[in-house]
């Protein structure tokens, strides 16, 4: 089993753990992004309204789709990213990717992931917003559909093509993981280089040449959080447009393009309309990325160690 395949499995498993821990924040940011009214609710009030109408489990509407989506997305992303990284590094002696090389690997991996996983995110968004628009003071009466029921409903209403709603801004958002993984790789390389220099300066002459610093789980957690914070802050307006298109809202389906969507939101809702739900999204994204980067590394090492006896047999 290649390292790329192990990275893929570890990425999928790490993504499931991270998504399960932070899903209510995804649910809240998705609803906020899709909402076109100018009135703003605090995160606390949004949570209270949902629990009042739908119960605690209402915060987990669409979780099944999200777990499938994150497993597929992370599995595909890590596989293509690591395969591209291996191909680049085999062509030279360096063990680290440069900035442009990190961006190229991210572009290839992100494009493949977006095209393959978009249908799942359309289903997840549809489930998350299915009870929007009703009176928050009244119990929910709309039946919540499961994954397969939502798939059938989308096909019956809008056809197979609906599963690629929002693919335009989703492809633009490939820049999000490019920024994230590029920032992660460069921050990681910088941290290793600084710690290695200190380690060699503190060691003897014989040990200095061979000493190379290693990063801890906490280091990966912090680096993952920082890199995702940078990426999400830059790309959030496109996340709003994508969420609206994937939800199939009437207004969003009239957007002629991603740029037209951005301009329409600014015209109708002001600049703040481009950042609806950004608070919960940033908290969720940063926590998810931090858990994912730390978890994926640990799961990768455990999986590789467990497979060693089998591969040698």
PDB file of C-alpha atoms in Angstrom:
ATOM      1  CA  UNK A   1       0.000   0.000   0.000  1.00  0.00           C
ATOM      2  CA  UNK A   2       1.593   3.311  -1.122  1.00  0.00           C
ATOM      3  CA  UNK A   3       2.114   6.281   1.191  1.00  0.00           C
ATOM      4  CA  UNK A   4      -0.377   8.205  -0.976  1.00  0.00           C
ATOM      5  CA  UNK A   5      -3.084   5.629  -0.303  1.00  0.00           C
ATOM      6  CA  UNK A   6      -2.314   5.619   3.438  1.00  0.00           C
ATOM      7  CA  UNK A   7      -2.431   9.438   3.469  1.00  0.00           C
ATOM      8  CA  UNK A   8      -5.803   9.196   1.711  1.00  0.00           C
ATOM      9  CA  UNK A   9      -7.236   6.808   4.329  1.00  0.00           C
ATOM     10  CA  UNK A  10      -5.773   8.852   7.192  1.00  0.00           C
ATOM     11  CA  UNK A  11      -7.137  12.075   5.714  1.00  0.00           C
ATOM     12  CA  UNK A  12     -10.626  10.581   5.385  1.00  0.00           C
ATOM     13  CA  UNK A  13     -10.574   9.269   8.968  1.00  0.00           C
ATOM     14  CA  UNK A  14      -9.190  12.525  10.356  1.00  0.00           C
ATOM     15  CA  UNK A  15     -11.850  14.470   8.469  1.00  0.00           C
ATOM     16  CA  UNK A  16     -14.661  12.362   9.933  1.00  0.00           C
ATOM     17  CA  UNK A  17     -13.378  12.988  13.469  1.00  0.00           C
ATOM     18  CA  UNK A  18     -13.027  16.732  12.852  1.00  0.00           C
ATOM     19  CA  UNK A  19     -16.428  17.053  11.146  1.00  0.00           C
ATOM     20  CA  UNK A  20     -18.219  15.161  13.923  1.00  0.00           C
ATOM     21  CA  UNK A  21     -16.726  17.473  16.546  1.00  0.00           C
ATOM     22  CA  UNK A  22     -17.596  20.744  14.784  1.00  0.00           C
ATOM     23  CA  UNK A  23     -20.722  20.040  12.707  1.00  0.00           C
ATOM     24  CA  UNK A  24     -23.168  22.370  14.559  1.00  0.00           C
ATOM     25  CA  UNK A  25     -20.935  25.292  13.580  1.00  0.00           C
ATOM     26  CA  UNK A  26     -21.037  24.181   9.918  1.00  0.00           C
ATOM     27  CA  UNK A  27     -24.815  23.923  10.131  1.00  0.00           C
ATOM     28  CA  UNK A  28     -25.114  27.450  11.586  1.00  0.00           C
ATOM     29  CA  UNK A  29     -22.733  29.056   9.084  1.00  0.00           C
ATOM     30  CA  UNK A  30     -24.484  27.356   6.136  1.00  0.00           C
ATOM     31  CA  UNK A  31     -27.886  28.668   7.216  1.00  0.00           C
ATOM     32  CA  UNK A  32     -26.493  32.145   7.832  1.00  0.00           C
ATOM     33  CA  UNK A  33     -24.809  32.197   4.410  1.00  0.00           C
ATOM     34  CA  UNK A  34     -28.019  31.163   2.632  1.00  0.00           C
ATOM     35  CA  UNK A  35     -30.212  33.666   4.523  1.00  0.00           C
ATOM     36  CA  UNK A  36     -30.885  36.755   2.363  1.00  0.00           C
ATOM     37  CA  UNK A  37     -32.690  38.874   4.962  1.00  0.00           C
ATOM     38  CA  UNK A  38     -30.697  41.806   6.328  1.00  0.00           C
ATOM     39  CA  UNK A  39     -31.579  41.093   9.944  1.00  0.00           C
ATOM     40  CA  UNK A  40     -28.710  39.520  11.844  1.00  0.00           C
ATOM     41  CA  UNK A  41     -29.017  36.944  14.596  1.00  0.00           C
ATOM     42  CA  UNK A  42     -26.317  36.217  17.106  1.00  0.00           C
ATOM     43  CA  UNK A  43     -24.919  32.686  17.111  1.00  0.00           C
ATOM     44  CA  UNK A  44     -26.521  32.152  20.514  1.00  0.00           C
ATOM     45  CA  UNK A  45     -29.969  33.255  19.296  1.00  0.00           C
ATOM     46  CA  UNK A  46     -29.682  31.078  16.184  1.00  0.00           C
ATOM     47  CA  UNK A  47     -28.878  28.053  18.354  1.00  0.00           C
ATOM     48  CA  UNK A  48     -31.795  28.799  20.717  1.00  0.00           C
ATOM     49  CA  UNK A  49     -34.261  29.153  17.797  1.00  0.00           C
ATOM     50  CA  UNK A  50     -33.148  25.879  16.183  1.00  0.00           C
ATOM     51  CA  UNK A  51     -33.295  23.909  19.450  1.00  0.00           C
ATOM     52  CA  UNK A  52     -36.738  25.386  20.189  1.00  0.00           C
ATOM     53  CA  UNK A  53     -38.067  24.314  16.778  1.00  0.00           C
ATOM     54  CA  UNK A  54     -36.141  21.148  16.027  1.00  0.00           C
ATOM     55  CA  UNK A  55     -34.502  19.990  19.245  1.00  0.00           C
ATOM     56  CA  UNK A  56     -30.792  19.400  19.850  1.00  0.00           C
ATOM     57  CA  UNK A  57     -30.652  17.013  16.884  1.00  0.00           C
ATOM     58  CA  UNK A  58     -31.711  19.900  14.656  1.00  0.00           C
ATOM     59  CA  UNK A  59     -28.126  21.174  14.904  1.00  0.00           C
ATOM     60  CA  UNK A  60     -27.003  17.965  13.212  1.00  0.00           C
ATOM     61  CA  UNK A  61     -29.290  18.069  10.155  1.00  0.00           C
ATOM     62  CA  UNK A  62     -27.203  16.904   7.208  1.00  0.00           C
ATOM     63  CA  UNK A  63     -24.445  15.366   9.353  1.00  0.00           C
ATOM     64  CA  UNK A  64     -24.658  12.029   7.504  1.00  0.00           C
ATOM     65  CA  UNK A  65     -24.045  13.794   4.177  1.00  0.00           C
ATOM     66  CA  UNK A  66     -21.219  15.840   5.678  1.00  0.00           C
ATOM     67  CA  UNK A  67     -19.422  12.786   7.066  1.00  0.00           C
ATOM     68  CA  UNK A  68     -19.627  11.097   3.668  1.00  0.00           C
ATOM     69  CA  UNK A  69     -18.583  14.341   1.977  1.00  0.00           C
ATOM     70  CA  UNK A  70     -15.591  15.003   4.207  1.00  0.00           C
ATOM     71  CA  UNK A  71     -14.415  11.389   3.954  1.00  0.00           C
ATOM     72  CA  UNK A  72     -14.600  11.480   0.146  1.00  0.00           C
ATOM     73  CA  UNK A  73     -13.200  15.020  -0.129  1.00  0.00           C
ATOM     74  CA  UNK A  74     -10.266  14.470   2.237  1.00  0.00           C
ATOM     75  CA  UNK A  75      -9.529  11.010   0.862  1.00  0.00           C
ATOM     76  CA  UNK A  76      -9.426  12.299  -2.719  1.00  0.00           C
ATOM     77  CA  UNK A  77      -7.538  15.478  -1.760  1.00  0.00           C
ATOM     78  CA  UNK A  78      -4.815  13.770   0.246  1.00  0.00           C
ATOM     79  CA  UNK A  79      -4.385  11.077  -2.416  1.00  0.00           C
ATOM     80  CA  UNK A  80      -3.926  13.527  -5.295  1.00  0.00           C
ATOM     81  CA  UNK A  81      -1.892  15.966  -3.184  1.00  0.00           C
ATOM     82  CA  UNK A  82       0.543  13.323  -1.952  1.00  0.00           C
ATOM     83  CA  UNK A  83       0.844  11.685  -5.406  1.00  0.00           C
ATOM     84  CA  UNK A  84       1.642  15.060  -6.962  1.00  0.00           C
ATOM     85  CA  UNK A  85       4.058  15.861  -4.125  1.00  0.00           C
ATOM     86  CA  UNK A  86       5.856  12.515  -4.570  1.00  0.00           C
ATOM     87  CA  UNK A  87       6.153  13.081  -8.322  1.00  0.00           C
ATOM     88  CA  UNK A  88       7.659  16.546  -7.836  1.00  0.00           C
ATOM     89  CA  UNK A  89      10.096  15.483  -5.112  1.00  0.00           C
ATOM     90  CA  UNK A  90      11.301  12.426  -7.071  1.00  0.00           C
ATOM     91  CA  UNK A  91      12.611  14.784  -9.741  1.00  0.00           C
ATOM     92  CA  UNK A  92      15.101  16.414  -7.355  1.00  0.00           C
ATOM     93  CA  UNK A  93      16.954  15.933  -4.078  1.00  0.00           C
ATOM     94  CA  UNK A  94      15.025  18.392  -1.866  1.00  0.00           C
ATOM     95  CA  UNK A  95      12.566  16.933   0.653  1.00  0.00           C
ATOM     96  CA  UNK A  96      10.307  20.005   0.843  1.00  0.00           C
ATOM     97  CA  UNK A  97       7.973  21.668  -1.654  1.00  0.00           C
ATOM     98  CA  UNK A  98       8.507  25.264  -2.658  1.00  0.00           C
ATOM     99  CA  UNK A  99       5.646  27.771  -2.657  1.00  0.00           C
ATOM    100  CA  UNK A 100       4.747  27.354  -6.351  1.00  0.00           C
ATOM    101  CA  UNK A 101       5.055  23.570  -6.076  1.00  0.00           C
ATOM    102  CA  UNK A 102       2.702  23.537  -3.078  1.00  0.00           C
ATOM    103  CA  UNK A 103       0.212  25.625  -5.065  1.00  0.00           C
ATOM    104  CA  UNK A 104       0.421  23.281  -8.067  1.00  0.00           C
ATOM    105  CA  UNK A 105      -0.158  20.205  -5.892  1.00  0.00           C
ATOM    106  CA  UNK A 106      -3.080  21.975  -4.205  1.00  0.00           C
ATOM    107  CA  UNK A 107      -4.596  23.022  -7.551  1.00  0.00           C
ATOM    108  CA  UNK A 108      -4.558  19.484  -8.923  1.00  0.00           C
ATOM    109  CA  UNK A 109      -5.847  17.909  -5.708  1.00  0.00           C
ATOM    110  CA  UNK A 110      -8.465  20.612  -5.114  1.00  0.00           C
ATOM    111  CA  UNK A 111      -9.900  20.475  -8.639  1.00  0.00           C
ATOM    112  CA  UNK A 112     -10.266  16.683  -8.528  1.00  0.00           C
ATOM    113  CA  UNK A 113     -11.854  16.846  -5.078  1.00  0.00           C
ATOM    114  CA  UNK A 114     -14.356  19.560  -6.043  1.00  0.00           C
ATOM    115  CA  UNK A 115     -15.636  17.780  -9.148  1.00  0.00           C
ATOM    116  CA  UNK A 116     -16.000  14.419  -7.380  1.00  0.00           C
ATOM    117  CA  UNK A 117     -17.516  15.633  -4.092  1.00  0.00           C
ATOM    118  CA  UNK A 118     -19.807  18.500  -5.205  1.00  0.00           C
ATOM    119  CA  UNK A 119     -22.961  16.301  -5.425  1.00  0.00           C
ATOM    120  CA  UNK A 120     -22.548  15.284  -1.774  1.00  0.00           C
ATOM    121  CA  UNK A 121     -22.276  18.916  -0.626  1.00  0.00           C
ATOM    122  CA  UNK A 122     -25.410  19.813  -2.604  1.00  0.00           C
ATOM    123  CA  UNK A 123     -27.268  17.132  -0.631  1.00  0.00           C
ATOM    124  CA  UNK A 124     -25.773  18.339   2.682  1.00  0.00           C
ATOM    125  CA  UNK A 125     -26.699  21.965   2.030  1.00  0.00           C
ATOM    126  CA  UNK A 126     -30.231  20.984   0.999  1.00  0.00           C
ATOM    127  CA  UNK A 127     -30.650  19.038   4.244  1.00  0.00           C
ATOM    128  CA  UNK A 128     -29.225  21.858   6.377  1.00  0.00           C
ATOM    129  CA  UNK A 129     -31.619  24.501   5.005  1.00  0.00           C
ATOM    130  CA  UNK A 130     -34.715  22.313   4.581  1.00  0.00           C
ATOM    131  CA  UNK A 131     -36.579  23.903   7.518  1.00  0.00           C
ATOM    132  CA  UNK A 132     -35.513  27.512   6.932  1.00  0.00           C
ATOM    133  CA  UNK A 133     -38.184  30.181   6.491  1.00  0.00           C
ATOM    134  CA  UNK A 134     -40.649  28.810   9.033  1.00  0.00           C
ATOM    135  CA  UNK A 135     -41.738  30.598  12.199  1.00  0.00           C
ATOM    136  CA  UNK A 136     -38.919  30.018  14.752  1.00  0.00           C
ATOM    137  CA  UNK A 137     -41.446  30.179  17.607  1.00  0.00           C
ATOM    138  CA  UNK A 138     -43.306  27.126  16.313  1.00  0.00           C
ATOM    139  CA  UNK A 139     -42.171  23.480  16.328  1.00  0.00           C
ATOM    140  CA  UNK A 140     -40.832  22.258  12.983  1.00  0.00           C
ATOM    141  CA  UNK A 141     -43.446  20.530  10.819  1.00  0.00           C
ATOM    142  CA  UNK A 142     -41.385  19.907   7.680  1.00  0.00           C
ATOM    143  CA  UNK A 143     -40.273  16.285   7.485  1.00  0.00           C
ATOM    144  CA  UNK A 144     -36.503  15.968   7.467  1.00  0.00           C
ATOM    145  CA  UNK A 145     -35.299  13.814   4.611  1.00  0.00           C
ATOM    146  CA  UNK A 146     -32.461  11.314   4.879  1.00  0.00           C
ATOM    147  CA  UNK A 147     -29.548  11.197   2.429  1.00  0.00           C
ATOM    148  CA  UNK A 148     -31.193   8.968  -0.190  1.00  0.00           C
ATOM    149  CA  UNK A 149     -34.550  10.716   0.185  1.00  0.00           C
ATOM    150  CA  UNK A 150     -32.861  14.075  -0.402  1.00  0.00           C
ATOM    151  CA  UNK A 151     -31.083  12.695  -3.475  1.00  0.00           C
ATOM    152  CA  UNK A 152     -34.414  11.478  -4.902  1.00  0.00           C
ATOM    153  CA  UNK A 153     -36.073  14.817  -4.097  1.00  0.00           C
ATOM    154  CA  UNK A 154     -33.341  16.815  -5.871  1.00  0.00           C
ATOM    155  CA  UNK A 155     -33.463  14.562  -8.948  1.00  0.00           C
ATOM    156  CA  UNK A 156     -37.274  14.741  -9.112  1.00  0.00           C
ATOM    157  CA  UNK A 157     -37.339  18.515  -8.734  1.00  0.00           C
ATOM    158  CA  UNK A 158     -34.301  19.713 -10.693  1.00  0.00           C
ATOM    159  CA  UNK A 159     -32.735  16.718 -12.466  1.00  0.00           C
ATOM    160  CA  UNK A 160     -29.248  15.179 -12.278  1.00  0.00           C
ATOM    161  CA  UNK A 161     -27.581  18.463 -13.233  1.00  0.00           C
ATOM    162  CA  UNK A 162     -28.635  19.956  -9.885  1.00  0.00           C
ATOM    163  CA  UNK A 163     -25.881  17.962  -8.169  1.00  0.00           C
ATOM    164  CA  UNK A 164     -23.343  20.288  -9.748  1.00  0.00           C
ATOM    165  CA  UNK A 165     -25.040  23.489  -8.636  1.00  0.00           C
ATOM    166  CA  UNK A 166     -22.420  25.878  -7.337  1.00  0.00           C
ATOM    167  CA  UNK A 167     -19.589  24.122  -9.189  1.00  0.00           C
ATOM    168  CA  UNK A 168     -18.354  27.520 -10.488  1.00  0.00           C
ATOM    169  CA  UNK A 169     -17.678  29.137  -7.119  1.00  0.00           C
ATOM    170  CA  UNK A 170     -16.673  25.721  -5.762  1.00  0.00           C
ATOM    171  CA  UNK A 171     -13.879  25.547  -8.349  1.00  0.00           C
ATOM    172  CA  UNK A 172     -12.886  29.117  -7.509  1.00  0.00           C
ATOM    173  CA  UNK A 173     -12.728  27.960  -3.886  1.00  0.00           C
ATOM    174  CA  UNK A 174     -10.015  25.472  -4.863  1.00  0.00           C
ATOM    175  CA  UNK A 175      -7.840  28.428  -3.922  1.00  0.00           C
ATOM    176  CA  UNK A 176      -8.913  27.885  -0.281  1.00  0.00           C
ATOM    177  CA  UNK A 177      -7.030  24.608   0.235  1.00  0.00           C
ATOM    178  CA  UNK A 178      -4.237  25.927  -2.005  1.00  0.00           C
ATOM    179  CA  UNK A 179      -3.770  28.861   0.372  1.00  0.00           C
ATOM    180  CA  UNK A 180      -4.285  26.563   3.374  1.00  0.00           C
ATOM    181  CA  UNK A 181      -1.812  23.844   2.376  1.00  0.00           C
ATOM    182  CA  UNK A 182       0.729  26.314   0.975  1.00  0.00           C
ATOM    183  CA  UNK A 183       0.610  28.293   4.215  1.00  0.00           C
ATOM    184  CA  UNK A 184       0.830  25.044   6.190  1.00  0.00           C
ATOM    185  CA  UNK A 185       3.843  23.720   4.241  1.00  0.00           C
ATOM    186  CA  UNK A 186       5.728  27.015   4.418  1.00  0.00           C
ATOM    187  CA  UNK A 187       4.983  27.561   8.121  1.00  0.00           C
ATOM    188  CA  UNK A 188       5.999  23.963   8.823  1.00  0.00           C
ATOM    189  CA  UNK A 189       9.258  24.292   6.845  1.00  0.00           C
ATOM    190  CA  UNK A 190      10.047  27.580   8.585  1.00  0.00           C
ATOM    191  CA  UNK A 191       9.413  26.113  12.034  1.00  0.00           C
ATOM    192  CA  UNK A 192      11.514  23.005  11.315  1.00  0.00           C
ATOM    193  CA  UNK A 193      14.351  25.125   9.906  1.00  0.00           C
ATOM    194  CA  UNK A 194      14.402  27.416  12.953  1.00  0.00           C
ATOM    195  CA  UNK A 195      14.273  24.564  15.454  1.00  0.00           C
ATOM    196  CA  UNK A 196      16.889  22.586  13.525  1.00  0.00           C
ATOM    197  CA  UNK A 197      19.235  25.582  13.549  1.00  0.00           C
ATOM    198  CA  UNK A 198      18.821  25.920  17.329  1.00  0.00           C
ATOM    199  CA  UNK A 199      19.268  22.172  17.805  1.00  0.00           C
ATOM    200  CA  UNK A 200      22.488  22.113  15.803  1.00  0.00           C
ATOM    201  CA  UNK A 201      23.799  25.219  17.532  1.00  0.00           C
ATOM    202  CA  UNK A 202      23.221  23.574  20.919  1.00  0.00           C
ATOM    203  CA  UNK A 203      24.720  20.185  19.929  1.00  0.00           C
ATOM    204  CA  UNK A 204      28.253  19.061  19.400  1.00  0.00           C
ATOM    205  CA  UNK A 205      30.127  19.245  16.072  1.00  0.00           C
ATOM    206  CA  UNK A 206      29.500  15.562  15.267  1.00  0.00           C
ATOM    207  CA  UNK A 207      25.775  15.734  16.029  1.00  0.00           C
ATOM    208  CA  UNK A 208      25.211  19.108  14.390  1.00  0.00           C
ATOM    209  CA  UNK A 209      25.195  17.890  10.774  1.00  0.00           C
ATOM    210  CA  UNK A 210      22.677  15.087  11.402  1.00  0.00           C
ATOM    211  CA  UNK A 211      20.340  16.866  13.829  1.00  0.00           C
ATOM    212  CA  UNK A 212      16.895  17.626  12.384  1.00  0.00           C
ATOM    213  CA  UNK A 213      14.026  18.944  14.509  1.00  0.00           C
ATOM    214  CA  UNK A 214      10.693  17.108  14.558  1.00  0.00           C
ATOM    215  CA  UNK A 215       7.262  18.630  15.165  1.00  0.00           C
ATOM    216  CA  UNK A 216       4.804  17.568  17.850  1.00  0.00           C
ATOM    217  CA  UNK A 217       1.049  16.950  17.574  1.00  0.00           C
ATOM    218  CA  UNK A 218       0.515  20.371  19.172  1.00  0.00           C
ATOM    219  CA  UNK A 219       2.691  21.968  16.477  1.00  0.00           C
ATOM    220  CA  UNK A 220       0.567  20.358  13.744  1.00  0.00           C
ATOM    221  CA  UNK A 221      -2.618  21.427  15.554  1.00  0.00           C
ATOM    222  CA  UNK A 222      -1.498  25.081  15.718  1.00  0.00           C
ATOM    223  CA  UNK A 223      -0.112  25.149  12.162  1.00  0.00           C
ATOM    224  CA  UNK A 224      -3.334  23.610  10.834  1.00  0.00           C
ATOM    225  CA  UNK A 225      -5.409  26.229  12.662  1.00  0.00           C
ATOM    226  CA  UNK A 226      -3.311  29.166  11.437  1.00  0.00           C
ATOM    227  CA  UNK A 227      -3.254  28.018   7.809  1.00  0.00           C
ATOM    228  CA  UNK A 228      -7.040  27.519   7.731  1.00  0.00           C
ATOM    229  CA  UNK A 229      -7.657  30.908   9.358  1.00  0.00           C
ATOM    230  CA  UNK A 230      -5.661  32.577   6.589  1.00  0.00           C
ATOM    231  CA  UNK A 231      -7.447  30.646   3.820  1.00  0.00           C
ATOM    232  CA  UNK A 232     -11.015  31.093   5.095  1.00  0.00           C
ATOM    233  CA  UNK A 233     -10.602  34.816   5.733  1.00  0.00           C
ATOM    234  CA  UNK A 234      -9.601  35.350   2.085  1.00  0.00           C
ATOM    235  CA  UNK A 235     -12.240  33.152   0.421  1.00  0.00           C
ATOM    236  CA  UNK A 236     -15.402  33.436   2.543  1.00  0.00           C
ATOM    237  CA  UNK A 237     -17.490  35.556   0.077  1.00  0.00           C
ATOM    238  CA  UNK A 238     -17.281  32.707  -2.451  1.00  0.00           C
ATOM    239  CA  UNK A 239     -18.371  30.267   0.254  1.00  0.00           C
ATOM    240  CA  UNK A 240     -21.554  32.357   0.649  1.00  0.00           C
ATOM    241  CA  UNK A 241     -22.274  32.249  -3.107  1.00  0.00           C
ATOM    242  CA  UNK A 242     -21.571  28.502  -3.277  1.00  0.00           C
ATOM    243  CA  UNK A 243     -23.838  27.742  -0.304  1.00  0.00           C
ATOM    244  CA  UNK A 244     -26.730  29.674  -1.849  1.00  0.00           C
ATOM    245  CA  UNK A 245     -26.371  27.960  -5.207  1.00  0.00           C
ATOM    246  CA  UNK A 246     -26.086  24.509  -3.654  1.00  0.00           C
ATOM    247  CA  UNK A 247     -29.185  25.186  -1.546  1.00  0.00           C
ATOM    248  CA  UNK A 248     -31.056  25.932  -4.776  1.00  0.00           C
ATOM    249  CA  UNK A 249     -32.527  29.233  -3.554  1.00  0.00           C
ATOM    250  CA  UNK A 250     -34.527  31.105  -6.206  1.00  0.00           C
ATOM    251  CA  UNK A 251     -32.429  34.271  -5.940  1.00  0.00           C
ATOM    252  CA  UNK A 252     -29.129  32.423  -6.171  1.00  0.00           C
ATOM    253  CA  UNK A 253     -30.158  30.440  -9.259  1.00  0.00           C
ATOM    254  CA  UNK A 254     -30.524  33.803 -11.049  1.00  0.00           C
ATOM    255  CA  UNK A 255     -26.833  34.606 -10.524  1.00  0.00           C
ATOM    256  CA  UNK A 256     -25.205  34.652 -13.961  1.00  0.00           C
ATOM    257  CA  UNK A 257     -21.776  33.808 -12.570  1.00  0.00           C
ATOM    258  CA  UNK A 258     -19.820  33.763  -9.327  1.00  0.00           C
ATOM    259  CA  UNK A 259     -18.822  37.394  -9.882  1.00  0.00           C
ATOM    260  CA  UNK A 260     -22.440  38.345 -10.617  1.00  0.00           C
ATOM    261  CA  UNK A 261     -23.434  36.609  -7.380  1.00  0.00           C
ATOM    262  CA  UNK A 262     -20.907  38.648  -5.396  1.00  0.00           C
ATOM    263  CA  UNK A 263     -22.039  41.915  -7.021  1.00  0.00           C
ATOM    264  CA  UNK A 264     -25.735  41.086  -6.523  1.00  0.00           C
ATOM    265  CA  UNK A 265     -25.213  40.363  -2.827  1.00  0.00           C
ATOM    266  CA  UNK A 266     -23.305  43.636  -2.381  1.00  0.00           C
ATOM    267  CA  UNK A 267     -26.055  45.559  -4.187  1.00  0.00           C
ATOM    268  CA  UNK A 268     -28.953  43.973  -2.280  1.00  0.00           C
ATOM    269  CA  UNK A 269     -27.430  43.266   1.143  1.00  0.00           C
ATOM    270  CA  UNK A 270     -24.295  45.381   1.359  1.00  0.00           C
ATOM    271  CA  UNK A 271     -20.712  44.215   1.932  1.00  0.00           C
ATOM    272  CA  UNK A 272     -21.786  42.509   5.170  1.00  0.00           C
ATOM    273  CA  UNK A 273     -23.914  40.137   3.075  1.00  0.00           C
ATOM    274  CA  UNK A 274     -20.712  38.537   1.785  1.00  0.00           C
ATOM    275  CA  UNK A 275     -19.694  37.633   5.323  1.00  0.00           C
ATOM    276  CA  UNK A 276     -22.899  36.207   6.812  1.00  0.00           C
ATOM    277  CA  UNK A 277     -22.035  33.354   9.149  1.00  0.00           C
ATOM    278  CA  UNK A 278     -18.293  34.027   8.991  1.00  0.00           C
ATOM    279  CA  UNK A 279     -17.925  33.955  12.784  1.00  0.00           C
ATOM    280  CA  UNK A 280     -19.108  30.377  13.254  1.00  0.00           C
ATOM    281  CA  UNK A 281     -17.449  29.350   9.957  1.00  0.00           C
ATOM    282  CA  UNK A 282     -14.017  30.586  11.012  1.00  0.00           C
ATOM    283  CA  UNK A 283     -14.276  28.919  14.422  1.00  0.00           C
ATOM    284  CA  UNK A 284     -15.436  25.671  12.757  1.00  0.00           C
ATOM    285  CA  UNK A 285     -12.836  25.819   9.962  1.00  0.00           C
ATOM    286  CA  UNK A 286      -9.948  26.535  12.306  1.00  0.00           C
ATOM    287  CA  UNK A 287     -10.956  23.778  14.753  1.00  0.00           C
ATOM    288  CA  UNK A 288     -11.591  21.283  11.929  1.00  0.00           C
ATOM    289  CA  UNK A 289      -8.267  22.009  10.258  1.00  0.00           C
ATOM    290  CA  UNK A 290      -6.377  21.852  13.538  1.00  0.00           C
ATOM    291  CA  UNK A 291      -7.944  18.504  14.473  1.00  0.00           C
ATOM    292  CA  UNK A 292      -7.508  17.204  10.922  1.00  0.00           C
ATOM    293  CA  UNK A 293      -3.825  18.067  10.565  1.00  0.00           C
ATOM    294  CA  UNK A 294      -2.953  16.648  13.979  1.00  0.00           C
ATOM    295  CA  UNK A 295      -5.229  13.607  13.574  1.00  0.00           C
ATOM    296  CA  UNK A 296      -4.272  12.806   9.984  1.00  0.00           C
ATOM    297  CA  UNK A 297      -0.575  12.719  10.875  1.00  0.00           C
ATOM    298  CA  UNK A 298      -1.159  10.426  13.862  1.00  0.00           C
ATOM    299  CA  UNK A 299      -3.538   8.117  11.948  1.00  0.00           C
ATOM    300  CA  UNK A 300      -1.039   7.957   9.054  1.00  0.00           C
ATOM    301  CA  UNK A 301       1.791   6.877  11.364  1.00  0.00           C
ATOM    302  CA  UNK A 302      -0.404   4.313  13.162  1.00  0.00           C
ATOM    303  CA  UNK A 303      -1.740   2.863   9.883  1.00  0.00           C
ATOM    304  CA  UNK A 304       1.714   2.642   8.333  1.00  0.00           C
ATOM    305  CA  UNK A 305       3.125   0.939  11.441  1.00  0.00           C
ATOM    306  CA  UNK A 306       0.233  -1.548  11.507  1.00  0.00           C
ATOM    307  CA  UNK A 307       0.739  -2.390   7.826  1.00  0.00           C
ATOM    308  CA  UNK A 308       4.510  -2.896   8.019  1.00  0.00           C
ATOM    309  CA  UNK A 309       4.336  -6.573   9.161  1.00  0.00           C
ATOM    310  CA  UNK A 310       1.763  -7.340   6.459  1.00  0.00           C
ATOM    311  CA  UNK A 311       3.781  -5.642   3.698  1.00  0.00           C
ATOM    312  CA  UNK A 312       6.959  -7.483   4.733  1.00  0.00           C
ATOM    313  CA  UNK A 313       5.250 -10.887   4.790  1.00  0.00           C
TER     314      UNK A 313
END
